[in-house]
Amino acid sequence: MRVLFFYQYFGTPKGKWSTRVYELTRRWVNQGHHVTVVTSPYDKSDIEINKLVERLKIDGINLIVINSGDSNRFSFIKRIWRFILFSKLSLYYALTEPFDVAVASSGPITVGLPVLFARWLRRKPFVFEVRDLWPRGAMEMGLLNNKLLQKFALWVEKLCYRNAAIVVGCSKGMTDDINQRFPGIKTEIISNAADIELFGSYYDGVKLSVNISEPFYFVYAGSLGAMDDVLSILKAALILKNKGVKNISIIIIGDGAEREMLSGFAMLHNLENVKFIGLIPKNDVVGWLNKAVATFVCFKPVPVLNTVSPNKMFDSFAAGVPIIQNTTGWIMELVTQNKCGINVQPGNFNEMAEAIEILTKKPEIQKEYAANAKRLALNVFDRNKLAARYLDILKQVANQ
């Protein structure tokens, strides 16, 4: 089977970004399928080119790389322009590359335009993958305020859902939202996944890049952007400092638009136990997680963010590390049902501080939650199982 995958943010574990599409497609290639990914050099990935378009090959995956990369540090107008340019140049490959089934992975919603034209002009089927609810997320976050652009984005979203053979959502919250707004759409859930092999015990001896004197440390590994509520972690750290707690470190791994504000807050309040590591390759994140007491999954209190499927959570589960999280959707239910971490209310910094203390003062609870997190990784979110399910979906669509 020949798969043509449109996704702007392709990267491998050598990069500093999600490896979802790399991990899926390399497994499909290993099973004898031909996969081409049309992508661009995102500033957190490890993909680089010098020309407008280059063809690369990584682990058997064919890449068509369009030099229209994105960054959350760009202005909104620049990002929109990059999205549109990527979509326009991708259209050529949607109309000329040989394939049996296409996949378009959103956001942004503009990634769906090339597969729509392939559907209309070539009668080729496609799967529309929803990693984030675009454009709803951008509208709720106040990032997409132009009424004309909103109408265009909502129109493209409707076209993508109505013309796709199947819409694959990365969480139950996403598919529930889609089914409510577009009754009759066929949906499947293929969540982000736990890379169990990557987070194996052979990383136990890795030397960490920062010396830590405190006996316990907690990790936040992800973007420091508009969606992420990393400030709540720092405010919890301040509460612990004021209580005289001195045996805990907070490790912040990542970068983004709020990095300066966050580091400024830490300096202002003399939070010496909060350490900013910056962006590091996913391979290096493994060493940090394997020794952590718990990790943080924190988002701003915006309704659409309760549907997210954050890679940081699945990485934590793969490492057998519980989470402290503040969303109120499907992840809250997952944590409650499986006892794989602690839920805190959004904006309740005292609850977050208390959660940190519980997991340090009560090692039996930390061990129980850690074991449950690992069990979820093995039984529910194993990358191999989810990749196989996804491949079955693509085969069904290609054979329709």
CSV table of C-alpha atoms in Angstrom, one decimal:
chain,number,residue,atom,x,y,z
A,1,MET,CA,0.0,0.0,0.0
A,2,ARG,CA,1.2,3.5,-0.8
A,3,VAL,CA,0.5,6.2,1.8
A,4,LEU,CA,0.9,9.9,1.2
A,5,PHE,CA,1.0,11.8,4.6
A,6,PHE,CA,0.7,15.6,4.8
A,7,TYR,CA,2.1,16.8,8.1
A,8,GLN,CA,4.0,20.0,8.7
A,9,TYR,CA,6.0,19.1,11.8
A,10,PHE,CA,7.8,15.8,11.1
A,11,GLY,CA,10.8,15.0,13.4
A,12,THR,CA,12.7,12.1,14.9
A,13,PRO,CA,13.8,11.5,18.5
A,14,LYS,CA,17.0,13.4,17.6
A,15,GLY,CA,14.8,16.5,17.5
A,16,LYS,CA,13.0,18.4,20.2
A,17,TRP,CA,9.4,17.8,19.1
A,18,SER,CA,6.6,15.2,18.8
A,19,THR,CA,7.7,12.0,16.9
A,20,ARG,CA,4.1,10.7,16.3
A,21,VAL,CA,4.3,10.6,12.5
A,22,TYR,CA,7.8,9.3,12.5
A,23,GLU,CA,7.0,6.5,14.9
A,24,LEU,CA,3.8,5.5,13.0
A,25,THR,CA,5.3,5.7,9.5
A,26,ARG,CA,8.5,3.9,10.2
A,27,ARG,CA,6.5,0.9,11.5
A,28,TRP,CA,4.4,0.9,8.4
A,29,VAL,CA,7.5,1.0,6.2
A,30,ASN,CA,9.0,-1.9,8.2
A,31,GLN,CA,5.9,-3.9,7.3
A,32,GLY,CA,6.5,-3.4,3.6
A,33,HIS,CA,4.4,-0.3,2.8
A,34,HIS,CA,5.6,2.7,0.8
A,35,VAL,CA,5.2,5.9,2.8
A,36,THR,CA,5.8,9.5,1.7
A,37,VAL,CA,5.5,12.4,4.1
A,38,VAL,CA,5.1,15.9,2.8
A,39,THR,CA,6.4,18.1,5.6
A,40,SER,CA,8.4,21.3,6.5
A,41,PRO,CA,11.3,22.1,8.8
A,42,TYR,CA,9.7,23.0,12.1
A,43,ASP,CA,12.1,24.9,14.4
A,44,LYS,CA,11.9,22.2,17.0
A,45,SER,CA,12.4,19.2,14.7
A,46,ASP,CA,15.7,17.9,13.4
A,47,ILE,CA,14.8,18.3,9.7
A,48,GLU,CA,16.8,20.9,7.8
A,49,ILE,CA,16.9,21.9,4.1
A,50,ASN,CA,18.5,24.7,2.0
A,51,LYS,CA,16.3,24.7,-1.1
A,52,LEU,CA,12.6,25.5,-1.5
A,53,VAL,CA,11.8,21.8,-1.8
A,54,GLU,CA,14.0,18.8,-1.1
A,55,ARG,CA,13.5,15.0,-1.0
A,56,LEU,CA,15.0,13.1,1.9
A,57,LYS,CA,14.8,9.6,3.2
A,58,ILE,CA,14.9,8.7,6.9
A,59,ASP,CA,14.6,5.1,8.1
A,60,GLY,CA,12.9,4.1,4.9
A,61,ILE,CA,10.4,7.0,5.0
A,62,ASN,CA,10.3,9.2,2.0
A,63,LEU,CA,10.2,12.9,2.8
A,64,ILE,CA,9.2,15.8,0.6
A,65,VAL,CA,10.3,18.8,2.7
A,66,ILE,CA,8.9,22.2,1.8
A,67,ASN,CA,10.8,25.1,3.1
A,68,SER,CA,7.8,26.8,4.9
A,69,GLY,CA,8.5,25.8,8.5
A,70,ASP,CA,6.6,27.1,11.4
A,71,SER,CA,7.5,28.4,14.9
A,72,ASN,CA,5.3,29.5,17.8
A,73,ARG,CA,7.7,32.5,18.1
A,74,PHE,CA,6.5,33.8,14.7
A,75,SER,CA,3.8,36.5,14.6
A,76,PHE,CA,0.3,35.2,13.9
A,77,ILE,CA,0.3,36.7,10.4
A,78,LYS,CA,3.6,35.1,9.5
A,79,ARG,CA,2.3,31.7,10.8
A,80,ILE,CA,-0.8,32.0,8.7
A,81,TRP,CA,1.3,32.8,5.6
A,82,ARG,CA,3.5,29.8,6.3
A,83,PHE,CA,0.5,27.5,6.6
A,84,ILE,CA,-1.0,28.8,3.3
A,85,LEU,CA,2.3,28.5,1.5
A,86,PHE,CA,2.8,24.9,2.7
A,87,SER,CA,-0.7,24.1,1.6
A,88,LYS,CA,-0.3,25.6,-1.9
A,89,LEU,CA,3.0,23.9,-2.6
A,90,SER,CA,1.7,20.6,-1.2
A,91,LEU,CA,-1.2,20.7,-3.6
A,92,TYR,CA,1.3,19.8,-6.5
A,93,TYR,CA,2.2,16.6,-4.7
A,94,ALA,CA,-1.4,15.7,-3.8
A,95,LEU,CA,-2.1,15.8,-7.6
A,96,THR,CA,1.0,14.1,-8.9
A,97,GLU,CA,2.4,11.6,-6.3
A,98,PRO,CA,1.2,8.0,-6.7
A,99,PHE,CA,-0.7,6.8,-3.6
A,100,ASP,CA,-3.6,4.6,-2.5
A,101,VAL,CA,-4.6,6.6,0.6
A,102,ALA,CA,-3.7,10.0,1.9
A,103,VAL,CA,-3.6,11.3,5.4
A,104,ALA,CA,-3.8,15.0,6.4
A,105,SER,CA,-2.8,15.8,9.9
A,106,SER,CA,-4.3,19.0,11.5
A,107,GLY,CA,-3.7,21.6,12.9
A,108,PRO,CA,-3.5,23.8,11.1
A,109,ILE,CA,-6.7,23.2,9.1
A,110,THR,CA,-5.1,24.4,5.9
A,111,VAL,CA,-3.3,21.1,5.7
A,112,GLY,CA,-6.6,19.6,4.5
A,113,LEU,CA,-6.7,21.6,1.3
A,114,PRO,CA,-4.3,19.4,-0.7
A,115,VAL,CA,-6.2,16.1,0.1
A,116,LEU,CA,-9.5,17.8,-0.7
A,117,PHE,CA,-8.3,18.5,-4.2
A,118,ALA,CA,-6.9,15.0,-4.5
A,119,ARG,CA,-10.3,13.7,-3.5
A,120,TRP,CA,-12.2,15.9,-6.0
A,121,LEU,CA,-9.8,15.7,-9.0
A,122,ARG,CA,-8.2,12.3,-8.6
A,123,ARG,CA,-11.0,10.4,-6.7
A,124,LYS,CA,-8.4,9.5,-4.1
A,125,PRO,CA,-9.6,8.7,-0.5
A,126,PHE,CA,-8.2,10.4,2.5
A,127,VAL,CA,-8.1,10.1,6.3
A,128,PHE,CA,-8.3,13.4,8.2
A,129,GLU,CA,-6.3,13.3,11.4
A,130,VAL,CA,-7.1,15.8,14.2
A,131,ARG,CA,-4.2,16.4,16.6
A,132,ASP,CA,-5.8,19.7,17.8
A,133,LEU,CA,-9.3,21.0,17.2
A,134,TRP,CA,-8.5,23.7,14.6
A,135,PRO,CA,-9.8,26.3,14.1
A,136,ARG,CA,-11.9,26.1,17.4
A,137,GLY,CA,-8.7,26.1,19.5
A,138,ALA,CA,-7.3,29.2,17.8
A,139,MET,CA,-10.6,31.0,18.2
A,140,GLU,CA,-11.0,30.2,21.9
A,141,MET,CA,-7.4,31.1,22.6
A,142,GLY,CA,-8.0,34.5,20.9
A,143,LEU,CA,-5.4,33.8,18.3
A,144,LEU,CA,-7.9,33.8,15.3
A,145,ASN,CA,-10.1,36.9,15.7
A,146,ASN,CA,-10.5,38.0,12.1
A,147,LYS,CA,-14.1,37.2,11.1
A,148,LEU,CA,-13.2,36.5,7.5
A,149,LEU,CA,-10.4,34.1,8.4
A,150,GLN,CA,-12.7,32.4,11.0
A,151,LYS,CA,-15.4,31.8,8.3
A,152,PHE,CA,-12.8,30.4,5.9
A,153,ALA,CA,-11.2,28.1,8.5
A,154,LEU,CA,-14.6,26.8,9.6
A,155,TRP,CA,-15.6,26.2,6.0
A,156,VAL,CA,-12.4,24.3,5.3
A,157,GLU,CA,-12.9,22.3,8.5
A,158,LYS,CA,-16.4,21.3,7.4
A,159,LEU,CA,-15.2,20.3,4.0
A,160,CYS,CA,-12.4,18.1,5.5
A,161,TYR,CA,-14.8,16.3,7.8
A,162,ARG,CA,-17.5,15.8,5.2
A,163,ASN,CA,-15.1,14.5,2.5
A,164,ALA,CA,-12.8,12.3,4.6
A,165,ALA,CA,-13.4,8.6,4.6
A,166,ILE,CA,-12.6,8.6,8.3
A,167,VAL,CA,-11.7,11.3,10.8
A,168,VAL,CA,-9.1,10.1,13.3
A,169,GLY,CA,-9.0,12.0,16.5
A,170,CYS,CA,-6.1,11.9,19.0
A,171,SER,CA,-8.5,11.8,22.0
A,172,LYS,CA,-12.0,10.9,22.9
A,173,GLY,CA,-12.7,14.5,23.7
A,174,MET,CA,-11.8,15.5,20.1
A,175,THR,CA,-14.0,12.8,18.5
A,176,ASP,CA,-16.9,13.6,20.9
A,177,ASP,CA,-16.7,17.3,19.8
A,178,ILE,CA,-16.6,16.4,16.1
A,179,ASN,CA,-19.5,13.9,16.4
A,180,GLN,CA,-21.6,16.5,18.2
A,181,ARG,CA,-21.0,19.2,15.6
A,182,PHE,CA,-21.0,16.9,12.6
A,183,PRO,CA,-23.5,14.0,13.1
A,184,GLY,CA,-22.9,11.1,10.8
A,185,ILE,CA,-19.1,11.6,10.5
A,186,LYS,CA,-17.2,8.3,10.9
A,187,THR,CA,-14.6,8.7,13.5
A,188,GLU,CA,-11.8,6.6,15.1
A,189,ILE,CA,-9.5,7.4,18.1
A,190,ILE,CA,-5.8,6.8,17.6
A,191,SER,CA,-4.3,8.7,20.6
A,192,ASN,CA,-0.7,9.8,20.9
A,193,ALA,CA,1.3,6.9,22.3
A,194,ALA,CA,3.9,5.6,24.7
A,195,ASP,CA,7.2,4.8,23.2
A,196,ILE,CA,8.0,2.0,25.6
A,197,GLU,CA,11.3,0.9,23.9
A,198,LEU,CA,12.7,4.4,23.9
A,199,PHE,CA,12.0,4.9,27.6
A,200,GLY,CA,13.7,1.7,28.5
A,201,SER,CA,16.0,0.9,31.4
A,202,TYR,CA,19.1,1.2,29.3
A,203,TYR,CA,18.9,5.0,29.8
A,204,ASP,CA,19.2,4.7,33.6
A,205,GLY,CA,22.9,5.6,33.6
A,206,VAL,CA,22.5,8.7,31.5
A,207,LYS,CA,24.3,11.8,32.9
A,208,LEU,CA,21.9,14.7,33.5
A,209,SER,CA,22.9,18.1,32.1
A,210,VAL,CA,22.2,19.9,35.4
A,211,ASN,CA,23.4,19.0,38.9
A,212,ILE,CA,20.6,18.5,41.4
A,213,SER,CA,21.2,18.6,45.1
A,214,GLU,CA,17.6,18.0,46.1
A,215,PRO,CA,16.6,14.4,46.6
A,216,PHE,CA,13.3,14.7,44.7
A,217,TYR,CA,12.6,16.3,41.3
A,218,PHE,CA,9.6,16.9,39.1
A,219,VAL,CA,9.6,17.5,35.4
A,220,TYR,CA,7.7,19.6,33.0
A,221,ALA,CA,8.7,18.7,29.4
A,222,GLY,CA,6.8,20.6,26.7
A,223,SER,CA,6.1,23.9,25.1
A,224,LEU,CA,6.2,27.1,27.1
A,225,GLY,CA,3.5,28.8,25.0
A,226,ALA,CA,0.1,30.3,25.1
A,227,MET,CA,-1.8,27.1,25.7
A,228,ASP,CA,0.5,25.8,28.5
A,229,ASP,CA,0.0,26.8,32.2
A,230,VAL,CA,3.6,26.4,33.4
A,231,LEU,CA,3.2,29.5,35.6
A,232,SER,CA,0.9,27.4,37.8
A,233,ILE,CA,3.8,25.1,38.5
A,234,LEU,CA,6.0,28.0,39.5
A,235,LYS,CA,3.4,29.4,41.8
A,236,ALA,CA,3.1,26.0,43.4
A,237,ALA,CA,6.9,26.1,43.9
A,238,LEU,CA,6.6,29.5,45.5
A,239,ILE,CA,4.0,28.1,48.0
A,240,LEU,CA,6.4,25.2,48.9
A,241,LYS,CA,9.3,27.7,49.3
A,242,ASN,CA,7.2,29.8,51.7
A,243,LYS,CA,6.4,26.7,53.7
A,244,GLY,CA,10.1,26.0,54.0
A,245,VAL,CA,10.2,22.9,51.7
A,246,LYS,CA,13.8,22.5,50.5
A,247,ASN,CA,14.0,18.9,49.2
A,248,ILE,CA,12.3,19.3,45.8
A,249,SER,CA,13.5,20.6,42.4
A,250,ILE,CA,11.3,21.6,39.5
A,251,ILE,CA,12.9,20.9,36.1
A,252,ILE,CA,11.4,22.9,33.1
A,253,ILE,CA,12.3,21.4,29.7
A,254,GLY,CA,11.2,23.3,26.7
A,255,ASP,CA,10.9,26.7,25.1
A,256,GLY,CA,8.3,29.0,23.8
A,257,ALA,CA,6.7,32.5,23.8
A,258,GLU,CA,6.4,32.5,27.6
A,259,ARG,CA,9.9,31.4,28.5
A,260,GLU,CA,11.1,34.9,29.4
A,261,MET,CA,8.1,35.6,31.5
A,262,LEU,CA,8.5,32.3,33.4
A,263,SER,CA,12.2,32.7,34.0
A,264,GLY,CA,11.5,36.3,35.1
A,265,PHE,CA,9.0,35.1,37.7
A,266,ALA,CA,11.4,32.5,39.0
A,267,MET,CA,14.2,35.1,39.4
A,268,LEU,CA,11.8,37.6,41.0
A,269,HIS,CA,10.8,35.2,43.7
A,270,ASN,CA,14.3,33.6,44.0
A,271,LEU,CA,13.1,30.1,43.1
A,272,GLU,CA,16.5,28.5,43.1
A,273,ASN,CA,15.0,25.0,42.9
A,274,VAL,CA,13.4,25.8,39.6
A,275,LYS,CA,15.8,25.0,36.7
A,276,PHE,CA,15.1,25.8,33.1
A,277,ILE,CA,16.9,23.3,30.8
A,278,GLY,CA,15.6,24.7,27.5
A,279,LEU,CA,15.0,22.6,24.4
A,280,ILE,CA,16.7,19.2,24.3
A,281,PRO,CA,16.4,16.1,22.0
A,282,LYS,CA,13.7,13.6,23.0
A,283,ASN,CA,16.4,11.0,23.5
A,284,ASP,CA,17.8,13.2,26.3
A,285,VAL,CA,14.3,13.8,27.9
A,286,VAL,CA,14.3,10.1,28.6
A,287,GLY,CA,17.1,10.3,31.1
A,288,TRP,CA,15.2,13.1,33.0
A,289,LEU,CA,11.9,11.3,33.1
A,290,ASN,CA,13.3,8.0,34.3
A,291,LYS,CA,14.4,9.5,37.6
A,292,ALA,CA,11.5,11.9,38.1
A,293,VAL,CA,9.0,11.6,40.9
A,294,ALA,CA,6.2,12.8,38.6
A,295,THR,CA,5.7,15.1,35.6
A,296,PHE,CA,3.3,18.0,35.0
A,297,VAL,CA,0.5,18.2,32.4
A,298,CYS,CA,-0.8,21.7,32.7
A,299,PHE,CA,-2.9,23.8,30.3
A,300,LYS,CA,-4.7,27.1,30.5
A,301,PRO,CA,-8.4,26.9,31.6
A,302,VAL,CA,-9.8,27.1,28.0
A,303,PRO,CA,-12.6,24.5,27.2
A,304,VAL,CA,-11.0,23.2,24.0
A,305,LEU,CA,-7.8,22.3,25.8
A,306,ASN,CA,-9.7,19.7,27.8
A,307,THR,CA,-9.7,17.6,24.6
A,308,VAL,CA,-5.9,17.6,24.1
A,309,SER,CA,-3.7,14.5,23.7
A,310,PRO,CA,-0.4,15.8,25.0
A,311,ASN,CA,2.8,13.8,24.1
A,312,LYS,CA,4.3,14.7,27.5
A,313,MET,CA,1.7,12.6,29.2
A,314,PHE,CA,2.4,9.5,27.1
A,315,ASP,CA,6.2,9.9,27.5
A,316,SER,CA,5.6,10.0,31.3
A,317,PHE,CA,3.5,6.8,31.2
A,318,ALA,CA,6.2,5.1,29.0
A,319,ALA,CA,8.8,5.9,31.6
A,320,GLY,CA,6.5,4.6,34.4
A,321,VAL,CA,6.1,8.1,36.0
A,322,PRO,CA,2.8,9.5,37.3
A,323,ILE,CA,1.4,12.9,36.3
A,324,ILE,CA,0.1,15.9,38.1
A,325,GLN,CA,-2.5,17.5,35.7
A,326,ASN,CA,-5.0,20.3,35.7
A,327,THR,CA,-7.4,19.6,32.8
A,328,THR,CA,-11.1,18.7,33.4
A,329,GLY,CA,-11.8,16.5,30.4
A,330,TRP,CA,-10.9,13.0,29.4
A,331,ILE,CA,-7.4,13.1,31.0
A,332,MET,CA,-9.0,13.9,34.4
A,333,GLU,CA,-11.3,10.8,33.9
A,334,LEU,CA,-8.3,8.7,32.9
A,335,VAL,CA,-6.3,9.7,36.0
A,336,THR,CA,-9.3,9.1,38.3
A,337,GLN,CA,-10.2,5.7,36.9
A,338,ASN,CA,-6.6,4.4,36.7
A,339,LYS,CA,-4.9,6.1,39.6
A,340,CYS,CA,-1.9,7.1,37.5
A,341,GLY,CA,-1.4,10.5,39.0
A,342,ILE,CA,-3.2,13.4,40.8
A,343,ASN,CA,-5.8,15.8,39.4
A,344,VAL,CA,-5.8,19.4,40.5
A,345,GLN,CA,-8.2,22.1,39.8
A,346,PRO,CA,-7.1,24.7,37.2
A,347,GLY,CA,-5.7,27.8,38.9
A,348,ASN,CA,-5.5,26.1,42.3
A,349,PHE,CA,-1.8,26.4,43.1
A,350,ASN,CA,-2.3,25.1,46.7
A,351,GLU,CA,-3.7,21.9,45.3
A,352,MET,CA,-0.7,21.5,43.0
A,353,ALA,CA,1.7,22.2,45.8
A,354,GLU,CA,-0.1,19.6,47.9
A,355,ALA,CA,0.1,17.1,45.1
A,356,ILE,CA,3.9,17.6,44.9
A,357,GLU,CA,4.2,17.0,48.7
A,358,ILE,CA,2.0,13.9,48.6
A,359,LEU,CA,4.2,12.2,46.0
A,360,THR,CA,7.4,13.0,48.0
A,361,LYS,CA,6.1,12.3,51.5
A,362,LYS,CA,4.2,9.1,50.6
A,363,PRO,CA,6.4,6.9,48.5
A,364,GLU,CA,3.9,4.1,48.6
A,365,ILE,CA,1.4,6.3,46.7
A,366,GLN,CA,4.0,7.4,44.2
A,367,LYS,CA,5.0,3.8,43.5
A,368,GLU,CA,1.4,2.7,43.1
A,369,TYR,CA,0.6,5.5,40.7
A,370,ALA,CA,3.9,4.9,38.8
A,371,ALA,CA,3.0,1.2,38.3
A,372,ASN,CA,-0.4,2.1,37.1
A,373,ALA,CA,1.1,4.7,34.6
A,374,LYS,CA,3.4,2.0,33.2
A,375,ARG,CA,0.5,-0.5,33.0
A,376,LEU,CA,-1.5,2.1,30.9
A,377,ALA,CA,1.5,2.5,28.6
A,378,LEU,CA,1.8,-1.3,28.0
A,379,ASN,CA,-1.9,-2.2,27.8
A,380,VAL,CA,-3.6,0.9,26.3
A,381,PHE,CA,-1.1,3.3,24.7
A,382,ASP,CA,1.6,1.1,23.3
A,383,ARG,CA,2.8,2.7,20.1
A,384,ASN,CA,3.1,-0.7,18.3
A,385,LYS,CA,-0.6,-1.5,19.0
A,386,LEU,CA,-1.8,1.9,18.0
A,387,ALA,CA,0.3,1.9,14.8
A,388,ALA,CA,-1.2,-1.5,13.9
A,389,ARG,CA,-4.7,-0.2,14.4
A,390,TYR,CA,-4.1,2.9,12.4
A,391,LEU,CA,-2.7,0.8,9.5
A,392,ASP,CA,-5.8,-1.3,9.5
A,393,ILE,CA,-7.9,1.9,9.2
A,394,LEU,CA,-5.8,3.0,6.2
A,395,LYS,CA,-6.1,-0.4,4.5
A,396,GLN,CA,-9.9,-0.3,4.9
A,397,VAL,CA,-10.0,3.2,3.3
A,398,ALA,CA,-7.7,2.2,0.5
A,399,ASN,CA,-9.8,-0.9,-0.3
A,400,GLN,CA,-13.1,1.0,-0.3
